XYZ file of C-alpha atoms in Angstrom:
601
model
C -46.316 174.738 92.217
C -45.088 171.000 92.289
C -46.346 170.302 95.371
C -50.204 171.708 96.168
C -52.103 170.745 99.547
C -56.432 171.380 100.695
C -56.843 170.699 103.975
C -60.563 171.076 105.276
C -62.168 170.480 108.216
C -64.523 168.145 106.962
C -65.723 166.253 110.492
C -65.498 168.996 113.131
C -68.395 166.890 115.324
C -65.714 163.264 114.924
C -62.557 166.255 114.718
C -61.635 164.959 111.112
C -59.394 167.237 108.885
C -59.527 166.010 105.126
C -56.201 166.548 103.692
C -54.989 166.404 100.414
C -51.269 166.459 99.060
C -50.867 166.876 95.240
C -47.746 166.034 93.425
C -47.225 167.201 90.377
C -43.565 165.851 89.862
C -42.812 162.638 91.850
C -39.671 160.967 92.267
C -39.760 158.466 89.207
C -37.885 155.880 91.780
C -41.067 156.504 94.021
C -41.923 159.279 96.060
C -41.333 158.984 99.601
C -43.578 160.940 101.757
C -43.678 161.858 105.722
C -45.277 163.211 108.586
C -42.828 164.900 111.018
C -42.411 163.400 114.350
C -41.947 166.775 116.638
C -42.425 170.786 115.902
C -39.764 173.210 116.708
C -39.763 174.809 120.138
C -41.220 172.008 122.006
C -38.660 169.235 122.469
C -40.435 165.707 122.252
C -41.384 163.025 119.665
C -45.132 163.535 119.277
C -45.400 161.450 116.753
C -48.318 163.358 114.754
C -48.534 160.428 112.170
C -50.891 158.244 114.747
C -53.098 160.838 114.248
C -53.863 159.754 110.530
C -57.070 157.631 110.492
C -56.839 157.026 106.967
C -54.682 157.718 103.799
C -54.834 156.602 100.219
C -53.098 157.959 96.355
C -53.790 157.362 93.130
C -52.281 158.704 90.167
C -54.066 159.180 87.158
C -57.322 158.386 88.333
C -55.347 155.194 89.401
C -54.971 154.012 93.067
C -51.274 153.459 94.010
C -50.619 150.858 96.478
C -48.713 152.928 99.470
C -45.572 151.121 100.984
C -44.966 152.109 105.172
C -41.827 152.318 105.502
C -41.557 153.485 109.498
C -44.103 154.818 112.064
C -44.709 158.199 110.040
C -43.210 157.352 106.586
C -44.458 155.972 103.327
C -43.330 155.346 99.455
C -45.611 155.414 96.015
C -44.449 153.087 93.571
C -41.907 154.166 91.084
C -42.727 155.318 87.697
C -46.025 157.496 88.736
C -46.925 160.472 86.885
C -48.658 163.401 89.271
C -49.373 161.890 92.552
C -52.673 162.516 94.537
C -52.431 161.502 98.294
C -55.799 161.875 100.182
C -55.857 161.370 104.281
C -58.042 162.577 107.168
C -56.149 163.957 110.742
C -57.678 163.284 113.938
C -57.511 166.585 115.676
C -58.609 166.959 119.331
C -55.537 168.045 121.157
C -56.094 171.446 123.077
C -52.828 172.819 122.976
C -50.187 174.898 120.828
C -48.309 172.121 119.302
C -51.043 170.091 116.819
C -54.073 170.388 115.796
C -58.001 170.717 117.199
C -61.273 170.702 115.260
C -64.643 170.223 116.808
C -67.883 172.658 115.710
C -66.772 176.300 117.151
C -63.240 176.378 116.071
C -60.601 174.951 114.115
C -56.692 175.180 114.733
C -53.336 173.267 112.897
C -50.059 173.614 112.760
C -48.799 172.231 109.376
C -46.272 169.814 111.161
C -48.956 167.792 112.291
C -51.231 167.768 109.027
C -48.961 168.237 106.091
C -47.073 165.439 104.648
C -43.446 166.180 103.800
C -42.241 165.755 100.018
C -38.737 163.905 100.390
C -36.417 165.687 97.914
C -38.670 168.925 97.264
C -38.918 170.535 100.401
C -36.972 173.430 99.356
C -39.375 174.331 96.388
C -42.756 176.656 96.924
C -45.633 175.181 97.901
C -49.381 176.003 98.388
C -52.144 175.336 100.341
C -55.794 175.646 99.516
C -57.844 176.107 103.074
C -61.512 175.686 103.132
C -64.186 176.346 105.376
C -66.316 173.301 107.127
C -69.565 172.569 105.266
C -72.115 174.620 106.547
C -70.075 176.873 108.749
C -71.199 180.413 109.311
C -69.360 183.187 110.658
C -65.824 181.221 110.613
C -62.929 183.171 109.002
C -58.740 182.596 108.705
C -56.045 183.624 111.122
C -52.769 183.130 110.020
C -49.648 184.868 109.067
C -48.876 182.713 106.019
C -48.826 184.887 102.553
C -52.329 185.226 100.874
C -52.386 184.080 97.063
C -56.002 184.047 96.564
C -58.185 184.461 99.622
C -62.375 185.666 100.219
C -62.977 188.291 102.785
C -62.814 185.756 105.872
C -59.367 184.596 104.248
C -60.562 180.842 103.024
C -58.114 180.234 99.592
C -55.335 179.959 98.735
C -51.626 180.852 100.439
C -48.039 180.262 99.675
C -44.953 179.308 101.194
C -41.149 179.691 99.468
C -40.415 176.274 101.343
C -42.152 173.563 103.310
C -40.212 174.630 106.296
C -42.290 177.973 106.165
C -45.168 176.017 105.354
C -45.249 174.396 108.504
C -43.979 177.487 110.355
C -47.119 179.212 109.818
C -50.061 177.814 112.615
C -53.955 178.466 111.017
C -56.793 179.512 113.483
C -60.163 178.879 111.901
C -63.324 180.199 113.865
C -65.775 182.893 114.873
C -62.399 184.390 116.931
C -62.771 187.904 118.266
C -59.430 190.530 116.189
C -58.032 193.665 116.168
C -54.920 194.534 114.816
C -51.965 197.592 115.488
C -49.176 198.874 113.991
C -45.401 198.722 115.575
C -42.632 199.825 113.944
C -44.452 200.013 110.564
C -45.581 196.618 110.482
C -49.058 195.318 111.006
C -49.885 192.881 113.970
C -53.207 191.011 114.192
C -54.731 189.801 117.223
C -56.921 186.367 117.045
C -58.796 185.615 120.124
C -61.018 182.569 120.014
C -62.758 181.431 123.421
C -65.324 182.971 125.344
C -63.836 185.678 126.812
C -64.256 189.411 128.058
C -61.067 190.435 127.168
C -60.752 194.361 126.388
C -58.722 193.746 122.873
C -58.104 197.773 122.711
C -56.018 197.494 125.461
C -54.223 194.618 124.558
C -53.070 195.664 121.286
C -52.170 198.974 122.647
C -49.934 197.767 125.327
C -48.863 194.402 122.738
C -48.054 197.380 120.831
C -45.658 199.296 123.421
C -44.048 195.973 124.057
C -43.647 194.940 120.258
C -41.720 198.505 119.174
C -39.636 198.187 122.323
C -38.518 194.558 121.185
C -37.586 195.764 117.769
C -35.673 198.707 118.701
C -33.844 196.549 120.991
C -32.619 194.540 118.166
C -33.175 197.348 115.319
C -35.328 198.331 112.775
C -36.525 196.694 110.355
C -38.586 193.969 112.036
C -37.809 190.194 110.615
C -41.157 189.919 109.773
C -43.482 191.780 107.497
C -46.649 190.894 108.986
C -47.329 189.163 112.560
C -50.138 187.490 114.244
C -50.778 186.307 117.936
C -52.990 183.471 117.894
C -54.864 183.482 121.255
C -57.206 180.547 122.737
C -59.087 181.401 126.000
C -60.081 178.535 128.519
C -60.768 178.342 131.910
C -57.730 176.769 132.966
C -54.545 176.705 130.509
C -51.047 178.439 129.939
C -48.692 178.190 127.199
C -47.219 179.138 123.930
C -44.930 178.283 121.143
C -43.047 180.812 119.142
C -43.411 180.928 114.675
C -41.242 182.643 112.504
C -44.442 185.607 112.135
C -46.657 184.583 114.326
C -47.122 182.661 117.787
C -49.907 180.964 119.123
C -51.002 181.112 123.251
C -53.028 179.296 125.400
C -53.769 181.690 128.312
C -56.741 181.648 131.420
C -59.764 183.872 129.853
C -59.586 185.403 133.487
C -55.589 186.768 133.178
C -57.025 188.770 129.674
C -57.886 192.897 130.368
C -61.287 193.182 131.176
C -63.198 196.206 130.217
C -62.667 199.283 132.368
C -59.817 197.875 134.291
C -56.713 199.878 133.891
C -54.336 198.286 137.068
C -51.860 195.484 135.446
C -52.990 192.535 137.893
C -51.080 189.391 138.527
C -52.547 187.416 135.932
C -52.797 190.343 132.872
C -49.159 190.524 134.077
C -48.473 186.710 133.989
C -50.165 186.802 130.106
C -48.308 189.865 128.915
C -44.889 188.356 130.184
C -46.233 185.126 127.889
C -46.547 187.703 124.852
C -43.204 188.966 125.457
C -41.556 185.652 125.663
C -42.822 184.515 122.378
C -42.068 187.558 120.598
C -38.682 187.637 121.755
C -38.435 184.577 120.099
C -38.214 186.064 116.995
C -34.904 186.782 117.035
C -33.754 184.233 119.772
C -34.419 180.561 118.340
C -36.344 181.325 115.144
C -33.514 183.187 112.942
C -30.595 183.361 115.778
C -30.708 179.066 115.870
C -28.134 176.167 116.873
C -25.928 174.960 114.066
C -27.798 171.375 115.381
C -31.190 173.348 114.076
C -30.030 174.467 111.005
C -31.971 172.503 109.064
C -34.213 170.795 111.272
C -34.638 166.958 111.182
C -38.162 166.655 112.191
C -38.012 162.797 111.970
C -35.476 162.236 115.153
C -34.634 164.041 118.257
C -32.126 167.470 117.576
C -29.896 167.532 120.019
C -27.691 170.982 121.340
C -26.822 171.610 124.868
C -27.610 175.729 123.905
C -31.211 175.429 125.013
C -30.384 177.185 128.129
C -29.499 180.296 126.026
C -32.222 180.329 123.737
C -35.106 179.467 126.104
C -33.522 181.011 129.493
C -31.929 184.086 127.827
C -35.454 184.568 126.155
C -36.876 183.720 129.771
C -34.779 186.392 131.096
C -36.031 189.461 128.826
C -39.399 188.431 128.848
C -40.149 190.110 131.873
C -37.332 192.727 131.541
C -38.947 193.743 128.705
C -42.444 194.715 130.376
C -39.936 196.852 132.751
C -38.344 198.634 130.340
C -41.481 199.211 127.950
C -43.432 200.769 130.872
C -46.262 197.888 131.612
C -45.170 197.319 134.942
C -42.652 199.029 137.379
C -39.795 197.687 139.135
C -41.554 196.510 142.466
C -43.352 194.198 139.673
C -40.416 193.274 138.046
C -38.200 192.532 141.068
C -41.352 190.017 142.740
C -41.099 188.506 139.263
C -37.475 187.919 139.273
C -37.937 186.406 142.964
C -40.775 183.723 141.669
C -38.328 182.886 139.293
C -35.504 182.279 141.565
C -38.202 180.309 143.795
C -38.544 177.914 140.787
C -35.198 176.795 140.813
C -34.348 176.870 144.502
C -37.723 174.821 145.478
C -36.111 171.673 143.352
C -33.065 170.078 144.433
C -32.580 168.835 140.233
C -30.644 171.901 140.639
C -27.564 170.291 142.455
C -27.638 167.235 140.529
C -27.992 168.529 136.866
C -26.184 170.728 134.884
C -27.679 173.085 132.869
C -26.027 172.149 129.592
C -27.377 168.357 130.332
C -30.602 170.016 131.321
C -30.573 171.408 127.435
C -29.017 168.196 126.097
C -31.453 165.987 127.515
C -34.807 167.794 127.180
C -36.198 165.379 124.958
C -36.317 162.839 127.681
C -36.191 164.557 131.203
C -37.645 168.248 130.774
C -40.141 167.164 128.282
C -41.063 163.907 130.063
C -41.645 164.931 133.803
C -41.950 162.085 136.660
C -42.657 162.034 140.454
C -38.957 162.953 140.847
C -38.205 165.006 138.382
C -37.739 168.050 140.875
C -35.599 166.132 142.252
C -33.439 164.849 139.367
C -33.313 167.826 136.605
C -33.215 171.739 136.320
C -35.463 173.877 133.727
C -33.517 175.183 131.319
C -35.639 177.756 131.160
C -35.986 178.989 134.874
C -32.077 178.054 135.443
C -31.116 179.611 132.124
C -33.074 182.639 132.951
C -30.530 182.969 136.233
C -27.629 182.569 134.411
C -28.547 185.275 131.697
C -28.714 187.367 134.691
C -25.258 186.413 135.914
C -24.204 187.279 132.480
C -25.751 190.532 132.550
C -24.510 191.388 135.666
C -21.278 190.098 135.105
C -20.910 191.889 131.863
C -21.843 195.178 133.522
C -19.335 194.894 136.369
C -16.100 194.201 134.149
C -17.361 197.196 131.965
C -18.686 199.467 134.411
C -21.978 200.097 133.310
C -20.868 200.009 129.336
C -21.677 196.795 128.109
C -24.380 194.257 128.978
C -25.432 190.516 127.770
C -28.042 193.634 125.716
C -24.881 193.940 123.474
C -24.315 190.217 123.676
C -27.939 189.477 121.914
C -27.182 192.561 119.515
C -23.713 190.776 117.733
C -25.361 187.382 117.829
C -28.261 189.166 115.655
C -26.135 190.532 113.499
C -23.238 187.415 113.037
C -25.954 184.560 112.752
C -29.686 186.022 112.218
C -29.652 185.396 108.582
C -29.632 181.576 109.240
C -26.186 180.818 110.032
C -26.191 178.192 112.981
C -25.089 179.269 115.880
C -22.033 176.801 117.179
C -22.328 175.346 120.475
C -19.592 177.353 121.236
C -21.462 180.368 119.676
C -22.647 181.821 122.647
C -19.936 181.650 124.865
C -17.408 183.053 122.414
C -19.948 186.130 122.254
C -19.986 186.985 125.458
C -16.230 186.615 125.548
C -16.337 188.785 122.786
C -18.183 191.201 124.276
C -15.963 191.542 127.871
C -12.955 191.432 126.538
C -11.565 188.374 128.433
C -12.239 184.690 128.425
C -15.182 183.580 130.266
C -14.362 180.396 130.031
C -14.129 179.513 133.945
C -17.832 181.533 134.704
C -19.255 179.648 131.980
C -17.775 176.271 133.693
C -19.559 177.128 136.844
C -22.798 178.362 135.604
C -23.214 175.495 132.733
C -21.006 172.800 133.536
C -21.174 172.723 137.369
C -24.082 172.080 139.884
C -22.586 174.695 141.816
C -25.191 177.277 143.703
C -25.080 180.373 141.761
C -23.043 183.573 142.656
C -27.221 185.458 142.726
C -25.643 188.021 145.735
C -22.604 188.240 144.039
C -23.906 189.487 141.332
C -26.761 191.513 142.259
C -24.376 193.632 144.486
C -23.188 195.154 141.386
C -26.778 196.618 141.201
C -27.252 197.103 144.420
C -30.348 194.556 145.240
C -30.397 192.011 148.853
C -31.363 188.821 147.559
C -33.192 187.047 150.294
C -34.753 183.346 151.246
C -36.983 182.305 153.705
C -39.104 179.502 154.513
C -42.560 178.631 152.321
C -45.401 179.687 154.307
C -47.211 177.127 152.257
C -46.921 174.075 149.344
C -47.927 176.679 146.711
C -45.927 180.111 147.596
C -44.367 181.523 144.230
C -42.229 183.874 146.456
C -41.103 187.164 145.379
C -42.551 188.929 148.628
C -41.305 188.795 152.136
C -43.152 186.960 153.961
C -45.842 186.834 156.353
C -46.386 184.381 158.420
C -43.812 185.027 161.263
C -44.495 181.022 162.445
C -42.732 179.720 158.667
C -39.417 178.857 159.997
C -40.708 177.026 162.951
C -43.237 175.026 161.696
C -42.545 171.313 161.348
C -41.849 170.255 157.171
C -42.835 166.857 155.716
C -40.226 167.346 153.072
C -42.938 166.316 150.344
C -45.113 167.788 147.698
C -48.779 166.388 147.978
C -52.180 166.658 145.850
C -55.148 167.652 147.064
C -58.047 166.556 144.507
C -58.825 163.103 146.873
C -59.925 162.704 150.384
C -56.857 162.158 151.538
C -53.253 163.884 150.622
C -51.503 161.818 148.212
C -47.695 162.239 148.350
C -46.457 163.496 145.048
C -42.925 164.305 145.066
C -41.059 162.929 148.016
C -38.216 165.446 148.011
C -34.719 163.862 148.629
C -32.915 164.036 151.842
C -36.640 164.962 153.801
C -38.473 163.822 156.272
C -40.556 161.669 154.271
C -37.858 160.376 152.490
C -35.957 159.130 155.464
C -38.853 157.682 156.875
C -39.718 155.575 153.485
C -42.709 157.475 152.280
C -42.846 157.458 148.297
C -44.828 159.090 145.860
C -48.251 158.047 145.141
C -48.510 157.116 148.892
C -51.895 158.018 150.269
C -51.950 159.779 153.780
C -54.932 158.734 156.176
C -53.673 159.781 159.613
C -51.097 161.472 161.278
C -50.923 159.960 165.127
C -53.709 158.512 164.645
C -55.974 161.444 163.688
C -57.571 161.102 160.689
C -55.853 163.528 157.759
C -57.814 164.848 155.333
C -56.591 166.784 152.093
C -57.921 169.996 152.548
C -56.348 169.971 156.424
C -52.821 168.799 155.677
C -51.058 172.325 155.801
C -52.795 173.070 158.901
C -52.732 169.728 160.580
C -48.171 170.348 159.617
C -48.543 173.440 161.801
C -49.583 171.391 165.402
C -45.712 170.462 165.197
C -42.007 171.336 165.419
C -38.850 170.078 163.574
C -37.574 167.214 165.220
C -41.235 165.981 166.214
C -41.586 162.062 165.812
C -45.273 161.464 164.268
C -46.815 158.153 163.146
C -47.967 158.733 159.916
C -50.478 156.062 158.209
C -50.876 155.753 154.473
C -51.971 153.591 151.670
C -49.423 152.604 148.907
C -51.793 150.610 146.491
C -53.980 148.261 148.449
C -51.665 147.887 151.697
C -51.949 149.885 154.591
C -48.330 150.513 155.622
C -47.216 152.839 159.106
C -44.449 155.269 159.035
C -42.345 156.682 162.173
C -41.474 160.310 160.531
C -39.173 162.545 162.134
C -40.125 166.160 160.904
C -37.393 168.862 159.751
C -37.476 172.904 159.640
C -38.491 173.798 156.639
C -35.873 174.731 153.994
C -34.999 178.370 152.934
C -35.702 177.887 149.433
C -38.070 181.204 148.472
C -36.553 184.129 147.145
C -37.487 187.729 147.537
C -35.525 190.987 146.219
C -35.635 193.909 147.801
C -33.362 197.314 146.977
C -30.215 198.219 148.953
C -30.905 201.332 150.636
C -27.067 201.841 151.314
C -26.139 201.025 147.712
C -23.729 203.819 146.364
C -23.600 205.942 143.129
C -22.032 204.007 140.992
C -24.244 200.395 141.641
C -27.689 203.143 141.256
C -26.008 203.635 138.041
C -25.555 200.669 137.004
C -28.886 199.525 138.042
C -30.361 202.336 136.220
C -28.945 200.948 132.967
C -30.260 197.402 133.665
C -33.895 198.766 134.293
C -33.714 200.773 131.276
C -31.686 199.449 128.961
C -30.329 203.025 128.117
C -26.469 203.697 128.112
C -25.154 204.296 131.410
């Protein structure tokens, strides 16, 4: 190998990796060496190289005098035969994206702790990983290929590339496993965290879920192993998707406990996690943007196709629970309304397009402020909608004999062997696929901040899509409501926090109450007509009045104590519920049949 790393967890108690990076055939005009600035799948410079505490080379026993070049780049001096590179990673960030040590468990992603050879990065590679001194118990988790490993897999791995060297996350611990079989190919389950979780039942309904997902596409799998690395904690959600593997940060409470058999709201929340990231194996890890193909993990990557690979992934995640049997289509149809709740509750919706919604991730989506829900759209919840309109649209012009299924099926098979997919890509498909330009739907739902066509669309299926009012600052919606009082009650028109004595404003949503009367985030509420508010009584203290109510509303913005003369609105219909046409006709129970399925109609 020309280029051999070591990476140990030397420090867990100061969260200290000790990495080493051996280079056995430098550039003679001196090697340049970096650390890259972001990992695929989450869209924002992280700049992992401030997490270096220390770094020094020598070559021949020799130290080498490193030159920086930029934040996360550096250059040995010329002429130097094999290069040595020694540096230690401050690790202590709880999440899916870096890396965490401290003296139960140890996790990394090798964006954030190997450096990147300039000029051999398409040549093998290896990686030595060792356990921390002393540590008992701990063994490997990872779905990189095993060259020389003990039984708790500390050794030696390879990697054809460093792209797949970094594309292969490493969970080091005392970590609960199991592992299953789908489709011939072995999946391993990692669970680290205290945790009850009942892993016979996960793997045997991961399992369900994982064949379904590779039929849909076809056999073989992309993959010849796969591993879901899972970290329990008692508050935490998220994941990011790896070309075998993925790695999740989920509630300990949302895992199956033992002798529980019911799929709950928060097993169901997890699952539809799993199925997200898996999906991702076809949808963003080998079906890519052209502007991904390679990466440039030293400067934003820009493509205005997030939409499609994050929504449309967004939009089968739960589909695919459906139509692998964990959950039925009451489930599925309360999820689909929470998800139409998350875009409706925002106004970003009228005032960004989804393509800029994609485009600009790297400094809106990924960089949230007190009016972002005001300003931009998810490209994940929106994109999830408009793979829907797709769908739907796709099914009507057909009647029931293509689908955006057929859509995700020729985009497999045109670009899943690493050809980019233009920024046209997608579009063309799904012209493709109908028969007929698409060009002016694709203007509305991309290009436009145009409401979207949801009843339209659903008729073809035969399902009453249906707002009301929130009942309260936190409904999710996808269930008619219950409160008959919701459409009376008076509405601030602002999102507050709780955590304080006193409400403090957090989004002031535009055009409301508050924000005609001045209000602004970060304002602290103390009374409301001269009652004393408190945080825990703000809801209730809302429902004493009616829209069109004048109230004088007191609040702190820093130091000053400012007064407010609010006039109160009706609340907004802005949460979604489905619920199924019970005069919908043969050929719309047909076609709704083939959507909940995914079986030919």
């Amino acid at each position: 190998m020309s280029v051999e790393y070591s990476i140990i967890p030397c420090d867990p108690a100061a969260h200290l990796f000790q990495v080493n990076c051996r280079i056995a055939h430098p550039d003679p005009a001196g090697q340049v060496v970096s650390l890259p600035a972001w990992i695929p799948g989450s869209y924002l410079i992280r700049d992992f190289a401030r997490n270096i505490t220390s770094m020094h080379a020598e070559s021949g026993g020799k130290p080498l005098q490193l030159q920086k070049l930029d934040k996360d780049s550096w250059r040995c001096p010329p002429g130097a035969a094999e290069i040595l590179i020694e540096y230690r990673v401050y690790a202590w960030d709880l999440s899916v994206r870096t890396a965490y040590l401290d003296t139960r468990r140890a996790y990394f992603n090798g964006s954030s702790v190997f450096l990147r050879v300039h000029g051999q990065e398409q040549r093998a590679c290896a990686v030595k990983i060792a356990p921390p001194p002393g540590a008992g118990g701990w063994k490997v988790a990872t779905a990189m290929t095993q060259a020389d490993v003990d039984g708790n897999g500390f050794g030696r791995y390879t990697a054809a590339d460093y792209d797949e060297l970094i594309d292969h996350p490493v969970e080091i611990g005392a970590f609960a496993s199991t592992a299953f079989e789908a489709c011939g190919v072995r999946h391993e389950i990692a669970l680290s965290g205290t945790q009850r979780c009942d892993l016979d039942r996960l793997a045997s309904d991961l399992k369900r879920l994982c064949e379904y997902q590779i039929r849909f596409f076809g056999e073989p799998a992309p993959m010849e192993r796969y591993v879901f690395l899972i970290m329990a904690l008692g508050e935490g959600y998220g994941g990011l998707e790896h070309r075998a593997s993925c790695s999740l940060v989920c509630n300990r409470d949302k895992l199956p406990l033992p002798g529980k058999t019911e799929v709950d709201n928060g097993y169901r929340e997890f699952l539809g996690l799993c199925s997200h990231e898996y999906f991702h194996l076809w949808n963003v890890k080998r079906i890519k943007p052209a502007a991904f193909t390679p990466y440039d993990l030293q400067r934003e990557n820009y493509t205005e196709l997030l939409w499609a690979f994050e929504g449309i992934t967004s939009y089968y995640d739960d589909l695919m629970l459906l139509r692998s049997g964990l959950i039925n289509a009451d489930n599925y149809l309360e999820l689909l309304g929470r998800a139409i709740t998350r875009v409706y509750r925002g106004k970003g919706r009228l005032n960004q397009t989804l393509v800029d919604s994609s485009f600009y991730a790297w400094t809106k989506f990924y960089k949230p402020d007190e009016n972002s829900p005001n300003a931009i759209v998810s490209y994940y919840a929106k994109g999830a909608l408009v793979a829907l309109c797709l769908d739907m649209k796709l099914r009507q012009l057909s009647n029931g004999a293509k689908s955006l299924d057929d859509v995700m099926r020729l985009l497999w098979r045109r670009y899943g062997a690493g050809v980019g997919v233009p920024e046209t890509g997608i579009e063309a498909a799904a012209s493709e696929t109908a028969g007929q330009d698409l060009s002016p739907l694709f203007d509305r739902l991309l290009r436009s901040t145009e409401e979207l066509p949801l009843q339209e669309f659903f008729n073809t299926v035969g399902i009453e899509c249906c707002f009301r009012a929130p009942e309260r600052q936190q409904d999710q919606g996808g269930q008619p409501g219950r409160n008959a009082n919701a459409e009376t009650r008076a509405d601030l028109g602002a999102l507050f926090r709780g955590g304080g004595q006193h409400p403090e404003l957090q989004t002031v949503v535009s055009g409301g109450a508050a924000h005609q009367a001045g209000l602004s985030a970060g304002d602290v509420l103390l009374a409301v007509d001269g009652i004393r508010l408190t945080a825990s009584e703000m809801e209730n203290v809302l429902q004493r009045y009616k829209p069109g109510d004048q109230v004088m509303v007191h609040a702190f913005r820093r130091d000053e104590l400012l007064s407010f003369s609010v006039r109160l609105q009706a609340p907004e219909k802005n949460v979604c519920y489905l619920r199924l046409d019970s005069s919908a006709d043969a050929v719309q129970l047909q076609h709704r049949k083939g959507w909940f399925s995914g079986g030919a109609e």
